[in-house]
mmCIF file with all atom_site columns, C-alpha atoms in Angstrom:
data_model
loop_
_atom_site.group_PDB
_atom_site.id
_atom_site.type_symbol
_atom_site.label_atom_id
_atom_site.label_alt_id
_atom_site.label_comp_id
_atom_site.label_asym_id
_atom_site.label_entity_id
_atom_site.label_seq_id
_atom_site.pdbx_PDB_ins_code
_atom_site.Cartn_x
_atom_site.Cartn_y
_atom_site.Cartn_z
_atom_site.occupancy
_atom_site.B_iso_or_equiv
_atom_site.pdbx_formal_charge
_atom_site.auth_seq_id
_atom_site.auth_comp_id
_atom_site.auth_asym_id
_atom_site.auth_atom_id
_atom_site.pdbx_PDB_model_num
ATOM 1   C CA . UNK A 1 1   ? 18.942 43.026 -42.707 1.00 0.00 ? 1   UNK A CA 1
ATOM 2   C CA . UNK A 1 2   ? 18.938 39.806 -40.368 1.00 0.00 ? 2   UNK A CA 1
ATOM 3   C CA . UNK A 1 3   ? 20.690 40.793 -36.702 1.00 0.00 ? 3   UNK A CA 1
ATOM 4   C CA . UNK A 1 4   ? 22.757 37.883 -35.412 1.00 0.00 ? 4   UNK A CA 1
ATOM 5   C CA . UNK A 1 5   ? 22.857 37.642 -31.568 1.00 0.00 ? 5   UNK A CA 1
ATOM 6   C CA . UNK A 1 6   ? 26.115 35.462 -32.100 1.00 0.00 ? 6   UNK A CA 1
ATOM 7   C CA . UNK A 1 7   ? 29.110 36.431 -33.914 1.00 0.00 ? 7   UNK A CA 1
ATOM 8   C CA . UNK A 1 8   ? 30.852 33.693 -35.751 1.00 0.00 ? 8   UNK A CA 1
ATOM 9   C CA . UNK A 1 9   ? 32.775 31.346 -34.347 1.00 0.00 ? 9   UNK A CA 1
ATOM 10  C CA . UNK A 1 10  ? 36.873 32.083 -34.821 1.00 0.00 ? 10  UNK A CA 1
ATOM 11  C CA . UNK A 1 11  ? 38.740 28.788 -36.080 1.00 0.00 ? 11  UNK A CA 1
ATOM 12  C CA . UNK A 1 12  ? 39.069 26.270 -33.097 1.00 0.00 ? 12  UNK A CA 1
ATOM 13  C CA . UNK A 1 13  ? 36.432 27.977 -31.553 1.00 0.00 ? 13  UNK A CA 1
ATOM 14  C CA . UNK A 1 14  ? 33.513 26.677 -30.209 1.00 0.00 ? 14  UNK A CA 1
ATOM 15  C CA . UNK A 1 15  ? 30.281 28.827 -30.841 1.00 0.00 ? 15  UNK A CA 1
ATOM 16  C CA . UNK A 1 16  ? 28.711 30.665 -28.094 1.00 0.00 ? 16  UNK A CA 1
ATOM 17  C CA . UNK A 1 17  ? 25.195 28.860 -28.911 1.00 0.00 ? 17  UNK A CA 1
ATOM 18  C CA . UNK A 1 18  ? 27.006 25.734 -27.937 1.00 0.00 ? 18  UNK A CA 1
ATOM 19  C CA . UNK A 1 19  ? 29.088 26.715 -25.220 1.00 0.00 ? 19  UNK A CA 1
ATOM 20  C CA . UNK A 1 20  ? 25.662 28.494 -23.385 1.00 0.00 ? 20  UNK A CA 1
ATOM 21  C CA . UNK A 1 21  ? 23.713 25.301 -24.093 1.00 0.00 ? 21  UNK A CA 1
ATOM 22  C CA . UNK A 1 22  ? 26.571 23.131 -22.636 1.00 0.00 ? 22  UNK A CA 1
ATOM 23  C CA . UNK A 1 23  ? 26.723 25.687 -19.806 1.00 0.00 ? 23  UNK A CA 1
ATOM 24  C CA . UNK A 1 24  ? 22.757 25.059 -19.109 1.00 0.00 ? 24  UNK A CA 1
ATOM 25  C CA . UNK A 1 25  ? 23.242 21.165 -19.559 1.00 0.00 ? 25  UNK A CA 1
ATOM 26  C CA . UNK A 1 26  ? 25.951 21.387 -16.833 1.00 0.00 ? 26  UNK A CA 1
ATOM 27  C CA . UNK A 1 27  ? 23.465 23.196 -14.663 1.00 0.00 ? 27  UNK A CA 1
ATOM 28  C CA . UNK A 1 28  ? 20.421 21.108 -14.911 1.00 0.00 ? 28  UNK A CA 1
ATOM 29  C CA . UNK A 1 29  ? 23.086 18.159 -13.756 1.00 0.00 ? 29  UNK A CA 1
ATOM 30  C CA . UNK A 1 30  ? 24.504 20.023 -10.865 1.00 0.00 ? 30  UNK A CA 1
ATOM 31  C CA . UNK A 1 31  ? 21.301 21.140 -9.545  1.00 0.00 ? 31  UNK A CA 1
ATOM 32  C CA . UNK A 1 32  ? 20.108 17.389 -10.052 1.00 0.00 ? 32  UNK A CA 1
ATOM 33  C CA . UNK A 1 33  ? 22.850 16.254 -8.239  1.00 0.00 ? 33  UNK A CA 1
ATOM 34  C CA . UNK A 1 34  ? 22.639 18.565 -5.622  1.00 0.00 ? 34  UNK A CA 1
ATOM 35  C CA . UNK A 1 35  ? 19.232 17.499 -4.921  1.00 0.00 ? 35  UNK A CA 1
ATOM 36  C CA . UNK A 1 36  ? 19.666 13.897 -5.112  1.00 0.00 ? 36  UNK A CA 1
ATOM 37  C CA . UNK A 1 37  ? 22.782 14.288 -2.190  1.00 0.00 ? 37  UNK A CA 1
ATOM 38  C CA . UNK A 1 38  ? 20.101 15.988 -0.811  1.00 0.00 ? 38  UNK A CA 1
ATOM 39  C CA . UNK A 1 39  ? 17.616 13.741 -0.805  1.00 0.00 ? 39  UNK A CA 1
ATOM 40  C CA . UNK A 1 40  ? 19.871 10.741 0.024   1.00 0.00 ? 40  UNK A CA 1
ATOM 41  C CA . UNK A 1 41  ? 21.109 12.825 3.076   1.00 0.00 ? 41  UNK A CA 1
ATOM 42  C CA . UNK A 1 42  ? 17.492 13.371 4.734   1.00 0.00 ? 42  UNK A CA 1
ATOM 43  C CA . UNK A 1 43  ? 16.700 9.824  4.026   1.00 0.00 ? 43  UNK A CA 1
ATOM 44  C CA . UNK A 1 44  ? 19.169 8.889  6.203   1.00 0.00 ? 44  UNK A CA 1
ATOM 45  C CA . UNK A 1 45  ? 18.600 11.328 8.934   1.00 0.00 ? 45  UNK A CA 1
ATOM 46  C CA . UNK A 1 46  ? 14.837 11.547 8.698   1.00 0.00 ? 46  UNK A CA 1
ATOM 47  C CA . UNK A 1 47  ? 12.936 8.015  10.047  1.00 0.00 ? 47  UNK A CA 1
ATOM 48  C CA . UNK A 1 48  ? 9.713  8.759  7.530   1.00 0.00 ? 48  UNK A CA 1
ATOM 49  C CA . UNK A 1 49  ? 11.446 8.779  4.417   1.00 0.00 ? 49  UNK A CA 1
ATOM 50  C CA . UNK A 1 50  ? 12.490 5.490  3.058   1.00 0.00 ? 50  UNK A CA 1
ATOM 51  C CA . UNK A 1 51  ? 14.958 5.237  -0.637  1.00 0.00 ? 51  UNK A CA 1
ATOM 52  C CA . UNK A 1 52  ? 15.565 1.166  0.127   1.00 0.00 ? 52  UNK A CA 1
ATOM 53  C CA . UNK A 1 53  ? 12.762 -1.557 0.315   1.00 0.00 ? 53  UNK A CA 1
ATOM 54  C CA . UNK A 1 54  ? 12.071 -3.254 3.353   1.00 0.00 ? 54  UNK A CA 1
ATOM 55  C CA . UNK A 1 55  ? 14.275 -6.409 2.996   1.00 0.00 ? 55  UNK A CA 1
ATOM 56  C CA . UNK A 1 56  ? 17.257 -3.934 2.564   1.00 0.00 ? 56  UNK A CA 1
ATOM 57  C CA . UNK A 1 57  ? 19.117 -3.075 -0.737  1.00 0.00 ? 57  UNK A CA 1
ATOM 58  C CA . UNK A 1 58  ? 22.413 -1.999 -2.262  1.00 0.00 ? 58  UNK A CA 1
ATOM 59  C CA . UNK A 1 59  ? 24.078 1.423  -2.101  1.00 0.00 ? 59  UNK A CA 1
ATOM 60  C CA . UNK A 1 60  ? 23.571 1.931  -6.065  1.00 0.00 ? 60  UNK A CA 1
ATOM 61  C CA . UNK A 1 61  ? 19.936 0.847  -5.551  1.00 0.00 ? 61  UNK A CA 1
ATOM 62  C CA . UNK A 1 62  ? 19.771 3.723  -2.911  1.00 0.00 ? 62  UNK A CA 1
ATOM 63  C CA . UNK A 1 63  ? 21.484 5.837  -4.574  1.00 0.00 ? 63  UNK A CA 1
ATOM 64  C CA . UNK A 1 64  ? 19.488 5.259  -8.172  1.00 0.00 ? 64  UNK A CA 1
ATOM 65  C CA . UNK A 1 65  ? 16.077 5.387  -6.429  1.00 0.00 ? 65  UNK A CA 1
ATOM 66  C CA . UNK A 1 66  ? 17.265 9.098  -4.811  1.00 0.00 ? 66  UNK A CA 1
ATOM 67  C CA . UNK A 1 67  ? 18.421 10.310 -8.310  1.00 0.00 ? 67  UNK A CA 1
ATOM 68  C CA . UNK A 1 68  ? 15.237 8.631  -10.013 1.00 0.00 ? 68  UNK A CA 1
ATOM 69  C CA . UNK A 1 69  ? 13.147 10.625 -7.423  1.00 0.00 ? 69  UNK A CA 1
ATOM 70  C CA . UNK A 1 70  ? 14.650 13.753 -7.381  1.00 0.00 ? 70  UNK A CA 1
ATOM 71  C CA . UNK A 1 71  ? 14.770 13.677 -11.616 1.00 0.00 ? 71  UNK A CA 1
ATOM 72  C CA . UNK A 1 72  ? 10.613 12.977 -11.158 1.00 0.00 ? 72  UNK A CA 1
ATOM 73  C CA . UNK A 1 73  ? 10.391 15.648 -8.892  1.00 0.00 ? 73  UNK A CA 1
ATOM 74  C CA . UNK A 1 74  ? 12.258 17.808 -10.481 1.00 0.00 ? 74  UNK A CA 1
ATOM 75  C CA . UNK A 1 75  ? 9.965  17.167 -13.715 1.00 0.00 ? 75  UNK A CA 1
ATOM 76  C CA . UNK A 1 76  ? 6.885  17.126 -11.752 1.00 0.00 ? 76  UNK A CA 1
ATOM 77  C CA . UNK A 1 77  ? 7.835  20.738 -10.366 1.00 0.00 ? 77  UNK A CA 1
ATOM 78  C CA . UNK A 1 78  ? 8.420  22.028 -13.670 1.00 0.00 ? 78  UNK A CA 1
ATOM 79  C CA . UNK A 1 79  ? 5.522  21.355 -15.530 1.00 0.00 ? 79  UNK A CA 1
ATOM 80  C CA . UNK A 1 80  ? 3.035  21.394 -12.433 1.00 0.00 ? 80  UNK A CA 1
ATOM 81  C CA . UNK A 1 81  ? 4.022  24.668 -10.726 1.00 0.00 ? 81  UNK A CA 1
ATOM 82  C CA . UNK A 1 82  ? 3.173  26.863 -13.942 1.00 0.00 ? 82  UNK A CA 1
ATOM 83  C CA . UNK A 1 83  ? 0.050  25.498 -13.765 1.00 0.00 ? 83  UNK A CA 1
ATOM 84  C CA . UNK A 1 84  ? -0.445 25.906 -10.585 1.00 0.00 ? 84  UNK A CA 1
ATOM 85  C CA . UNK A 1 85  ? 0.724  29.321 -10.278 1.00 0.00 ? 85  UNK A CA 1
ATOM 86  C CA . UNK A 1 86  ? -2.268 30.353 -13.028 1.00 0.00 ? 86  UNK A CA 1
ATOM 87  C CA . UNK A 1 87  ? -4.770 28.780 -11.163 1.00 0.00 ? 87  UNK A CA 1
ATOM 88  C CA . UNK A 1 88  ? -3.676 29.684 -7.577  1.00 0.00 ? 88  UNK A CA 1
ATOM 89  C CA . UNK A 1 89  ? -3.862 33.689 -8.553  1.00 0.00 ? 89  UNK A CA 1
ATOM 90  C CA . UNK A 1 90  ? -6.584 34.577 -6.569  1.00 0.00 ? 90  UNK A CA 1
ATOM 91  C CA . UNK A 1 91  ? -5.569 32.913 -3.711  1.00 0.00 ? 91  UNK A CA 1
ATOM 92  C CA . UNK A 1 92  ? -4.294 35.528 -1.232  1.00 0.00 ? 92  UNK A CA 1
ATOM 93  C CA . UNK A 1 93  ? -0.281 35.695 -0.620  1.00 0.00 ? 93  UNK A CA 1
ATOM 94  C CA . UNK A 1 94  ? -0.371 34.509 2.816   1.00 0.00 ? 94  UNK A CA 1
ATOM 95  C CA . UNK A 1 95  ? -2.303 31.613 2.093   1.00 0.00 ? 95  UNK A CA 1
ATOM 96  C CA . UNK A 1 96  ? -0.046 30.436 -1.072  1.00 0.00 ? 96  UNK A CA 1
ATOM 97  C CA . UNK A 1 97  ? 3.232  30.686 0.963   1.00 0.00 ? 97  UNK A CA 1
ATOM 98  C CA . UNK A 1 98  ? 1.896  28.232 3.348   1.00 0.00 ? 98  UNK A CA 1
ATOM 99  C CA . UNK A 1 99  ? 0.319  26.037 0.537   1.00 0.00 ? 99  UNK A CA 1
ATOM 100 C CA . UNK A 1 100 ? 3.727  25.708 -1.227  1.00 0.00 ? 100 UNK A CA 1
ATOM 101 C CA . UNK A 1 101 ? 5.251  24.110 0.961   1.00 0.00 ? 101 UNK A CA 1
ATOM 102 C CA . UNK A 1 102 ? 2.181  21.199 0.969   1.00 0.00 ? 102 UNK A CA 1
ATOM 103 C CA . UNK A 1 103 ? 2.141  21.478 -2.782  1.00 0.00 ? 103 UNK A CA 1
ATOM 104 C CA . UNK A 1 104 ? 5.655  20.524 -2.934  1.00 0.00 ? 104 UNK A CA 1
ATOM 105 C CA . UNK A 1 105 ? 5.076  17.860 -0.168  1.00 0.00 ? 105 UNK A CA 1
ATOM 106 C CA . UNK A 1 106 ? 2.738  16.312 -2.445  1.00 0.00 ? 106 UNK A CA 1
ATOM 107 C CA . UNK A 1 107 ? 5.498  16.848 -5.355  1.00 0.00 ? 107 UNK A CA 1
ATOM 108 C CA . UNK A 1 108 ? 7.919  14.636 -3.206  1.00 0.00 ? 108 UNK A CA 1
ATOM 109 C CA . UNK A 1 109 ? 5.570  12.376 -2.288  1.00 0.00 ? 109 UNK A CA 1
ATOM 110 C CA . UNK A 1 110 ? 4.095  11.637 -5.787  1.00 0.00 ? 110 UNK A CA 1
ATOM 111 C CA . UNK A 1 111 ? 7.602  11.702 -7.047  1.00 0.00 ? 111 UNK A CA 1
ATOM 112 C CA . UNK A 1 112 ? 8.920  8.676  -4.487  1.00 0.00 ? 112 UNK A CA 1
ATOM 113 C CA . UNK A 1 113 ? 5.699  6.776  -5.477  1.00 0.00 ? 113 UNK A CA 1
ATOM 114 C CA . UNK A 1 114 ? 6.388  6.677  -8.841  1.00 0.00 ? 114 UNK A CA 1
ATOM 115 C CA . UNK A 1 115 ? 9.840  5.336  -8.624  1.00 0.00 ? 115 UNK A CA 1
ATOM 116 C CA . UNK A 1 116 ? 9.359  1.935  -10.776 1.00 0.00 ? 116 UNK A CA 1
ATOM 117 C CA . UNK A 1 117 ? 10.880 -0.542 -8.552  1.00 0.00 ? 117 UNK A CA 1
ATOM 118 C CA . UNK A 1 118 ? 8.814  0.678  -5.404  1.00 0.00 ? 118 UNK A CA 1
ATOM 119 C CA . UNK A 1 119 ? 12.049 1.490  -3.478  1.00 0.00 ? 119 UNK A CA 1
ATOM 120 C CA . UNK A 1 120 ? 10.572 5.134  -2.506  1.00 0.00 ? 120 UNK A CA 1
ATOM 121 C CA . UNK A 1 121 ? 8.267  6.513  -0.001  1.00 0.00 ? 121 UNK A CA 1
ATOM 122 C CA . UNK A 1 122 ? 7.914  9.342  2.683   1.00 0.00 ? 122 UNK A CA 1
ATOM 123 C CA . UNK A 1 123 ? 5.643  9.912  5.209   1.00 0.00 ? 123 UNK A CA 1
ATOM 124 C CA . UNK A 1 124 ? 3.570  13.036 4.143   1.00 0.00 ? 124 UNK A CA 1
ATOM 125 C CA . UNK A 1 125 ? 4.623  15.358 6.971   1.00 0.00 ? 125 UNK A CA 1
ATOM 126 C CA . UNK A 1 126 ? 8.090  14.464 6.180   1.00 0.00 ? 126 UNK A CA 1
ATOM 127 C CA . UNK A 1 127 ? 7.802  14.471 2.604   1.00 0.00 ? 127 UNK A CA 1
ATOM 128 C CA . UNK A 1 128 ? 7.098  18.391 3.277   1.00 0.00 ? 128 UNK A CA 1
ATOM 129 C CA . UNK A 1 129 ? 9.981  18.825 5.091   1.00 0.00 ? 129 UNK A CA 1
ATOM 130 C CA . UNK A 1 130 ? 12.241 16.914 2.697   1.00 0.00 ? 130 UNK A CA 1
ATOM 131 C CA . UNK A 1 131 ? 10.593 18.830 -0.347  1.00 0.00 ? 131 UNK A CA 1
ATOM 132 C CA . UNK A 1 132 ? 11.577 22.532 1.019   1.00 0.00 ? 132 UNK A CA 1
ATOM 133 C CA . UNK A 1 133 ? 15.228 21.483 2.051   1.00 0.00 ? 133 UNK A CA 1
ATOM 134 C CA . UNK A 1 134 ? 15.337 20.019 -1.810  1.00 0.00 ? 134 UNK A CA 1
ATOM 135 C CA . UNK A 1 135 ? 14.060 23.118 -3.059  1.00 0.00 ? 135 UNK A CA 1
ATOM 136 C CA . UNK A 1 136 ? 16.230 25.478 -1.267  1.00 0.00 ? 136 UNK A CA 1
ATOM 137 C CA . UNK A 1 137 ? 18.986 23.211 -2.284  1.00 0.00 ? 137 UNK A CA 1
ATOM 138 C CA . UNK A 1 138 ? 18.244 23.265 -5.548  1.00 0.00 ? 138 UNK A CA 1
ATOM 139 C CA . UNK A 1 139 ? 17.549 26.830 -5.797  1.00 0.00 ? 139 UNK A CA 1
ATOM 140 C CA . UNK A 1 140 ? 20.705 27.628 -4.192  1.00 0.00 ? 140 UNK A CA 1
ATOM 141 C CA . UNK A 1 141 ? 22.877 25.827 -6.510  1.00 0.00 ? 141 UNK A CA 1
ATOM 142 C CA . UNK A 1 142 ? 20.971 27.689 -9.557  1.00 0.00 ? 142 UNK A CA 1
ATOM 143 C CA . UNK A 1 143 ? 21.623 30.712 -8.324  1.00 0.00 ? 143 UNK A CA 1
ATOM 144 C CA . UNK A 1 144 ? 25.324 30.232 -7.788  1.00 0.00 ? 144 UNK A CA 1
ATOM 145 C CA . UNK A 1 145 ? 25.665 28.775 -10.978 1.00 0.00 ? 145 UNK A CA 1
ATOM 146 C CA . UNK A 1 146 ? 24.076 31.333 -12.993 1.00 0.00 ? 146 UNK A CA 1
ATOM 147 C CA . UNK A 1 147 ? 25.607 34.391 -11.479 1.00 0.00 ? 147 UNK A CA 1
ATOM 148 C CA . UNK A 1 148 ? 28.341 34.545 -14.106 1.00 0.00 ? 148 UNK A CA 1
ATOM 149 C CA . UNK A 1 149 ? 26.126 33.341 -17.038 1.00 0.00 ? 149 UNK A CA 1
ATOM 150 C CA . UNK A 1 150 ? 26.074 36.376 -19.294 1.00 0.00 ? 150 UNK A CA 1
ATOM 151 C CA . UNK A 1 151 ? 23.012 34.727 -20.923 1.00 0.00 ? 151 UNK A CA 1
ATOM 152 C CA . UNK A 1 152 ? 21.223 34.417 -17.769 1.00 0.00 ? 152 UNK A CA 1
ATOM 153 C CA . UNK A 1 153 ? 22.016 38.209 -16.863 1.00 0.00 ? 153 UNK A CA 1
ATOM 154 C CA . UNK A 1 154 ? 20.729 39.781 -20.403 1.00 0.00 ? 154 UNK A CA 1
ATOM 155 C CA . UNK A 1 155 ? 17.467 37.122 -19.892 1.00 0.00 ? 155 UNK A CA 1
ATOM 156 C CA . UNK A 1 156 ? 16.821 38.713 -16.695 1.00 0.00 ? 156 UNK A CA 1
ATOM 157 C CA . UNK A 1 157 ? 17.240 42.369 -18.316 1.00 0.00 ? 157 UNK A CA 1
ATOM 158 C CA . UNK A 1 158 ? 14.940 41.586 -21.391 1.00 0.00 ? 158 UNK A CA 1
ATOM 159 C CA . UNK A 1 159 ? 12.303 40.697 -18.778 1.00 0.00 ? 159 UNK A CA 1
ATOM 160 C CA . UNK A 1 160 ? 12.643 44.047 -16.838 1.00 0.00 ? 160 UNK A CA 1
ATOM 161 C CA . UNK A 1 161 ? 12.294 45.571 -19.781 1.00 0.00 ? 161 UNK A CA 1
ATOM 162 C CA . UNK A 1 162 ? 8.682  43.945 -21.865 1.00 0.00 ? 162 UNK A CA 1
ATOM 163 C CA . UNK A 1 163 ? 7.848  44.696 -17.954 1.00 0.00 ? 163 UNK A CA 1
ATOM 164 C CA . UNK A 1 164 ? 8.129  48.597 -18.700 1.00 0.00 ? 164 UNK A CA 1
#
């Protein structure tokens, strides 16, 4: 007997597979965006981090070199921080909350470096700061987007329970 986590679809419905996949692709944009204005937003207040090269460039250059870095960022977090948080086990608590925020730094920095047209840099102290108001920013807008995703709530109780 097969168990289907779905039931079908009714006529001129869409099926929930699709509508919890468009939900998450919806997500992943607004938290992008959210961290792009962010980005954009402490490159203008903050002297250290630069979005423009030095000769001056347009608003859509500005704006595409923010997105571009917070998209590489974004990336760079979620395949380095896994990693990361393997090897970085031993490492006592105290320590790793104070290395996170350097980590990220780095994240941010290495992000605005790889833009391809070179319009992207921070300062390194900066690049900390800018990182953790990103990250916040980001994590904020996750977490008010997935408190009414039913999906998101029966994820969080199949992981309470393989913890028992």
């Amino acid at each position: 007997m097969r168990l289907h986590f779905f039931p079908p679809a009714l006529p001129g419905e869409t099926p929930r597979q699709w509508r919890s996949l468009g939900a998450a692709v919806l997500r992943v944009l607004a938290v992008w965006l959210v961290s792009t204005l962010t980005l954009l937003v402490l490159a203008g207040l903050l002297p250290d981090v630069r979005l423009q090269s030095s000769d001056g460039d347009s608003a859509t250059f500005i704006a595409s070199t923010a997105a571009i870095g917070a998209a590489v960022f974004g990336l760079l977090g979620a395949v380095v921080w896994p990693v990361l948080v393997r090897a970085l086990l031993l490492v006592p608590a105290l320590v790793l909350g104070t290395l996170v925020f350097f980590l990220n730094g780095s994240l941010l920095w290495l992000a605005l470096s790889l833009v391809p047209y070179g319009g992207g840099s921070a300062d390194p102290g900066t690049a900390v700061v800018v990182a953790a108001a990103m990250s916040a920013a980001s994590s904020a807008t996750g977490t008010a987007l997935a408190v009414r995703d039913d999906g998101a709530y029966r994820r969080r109780l199949a992981r309470l329970a393989d913890r028992r």
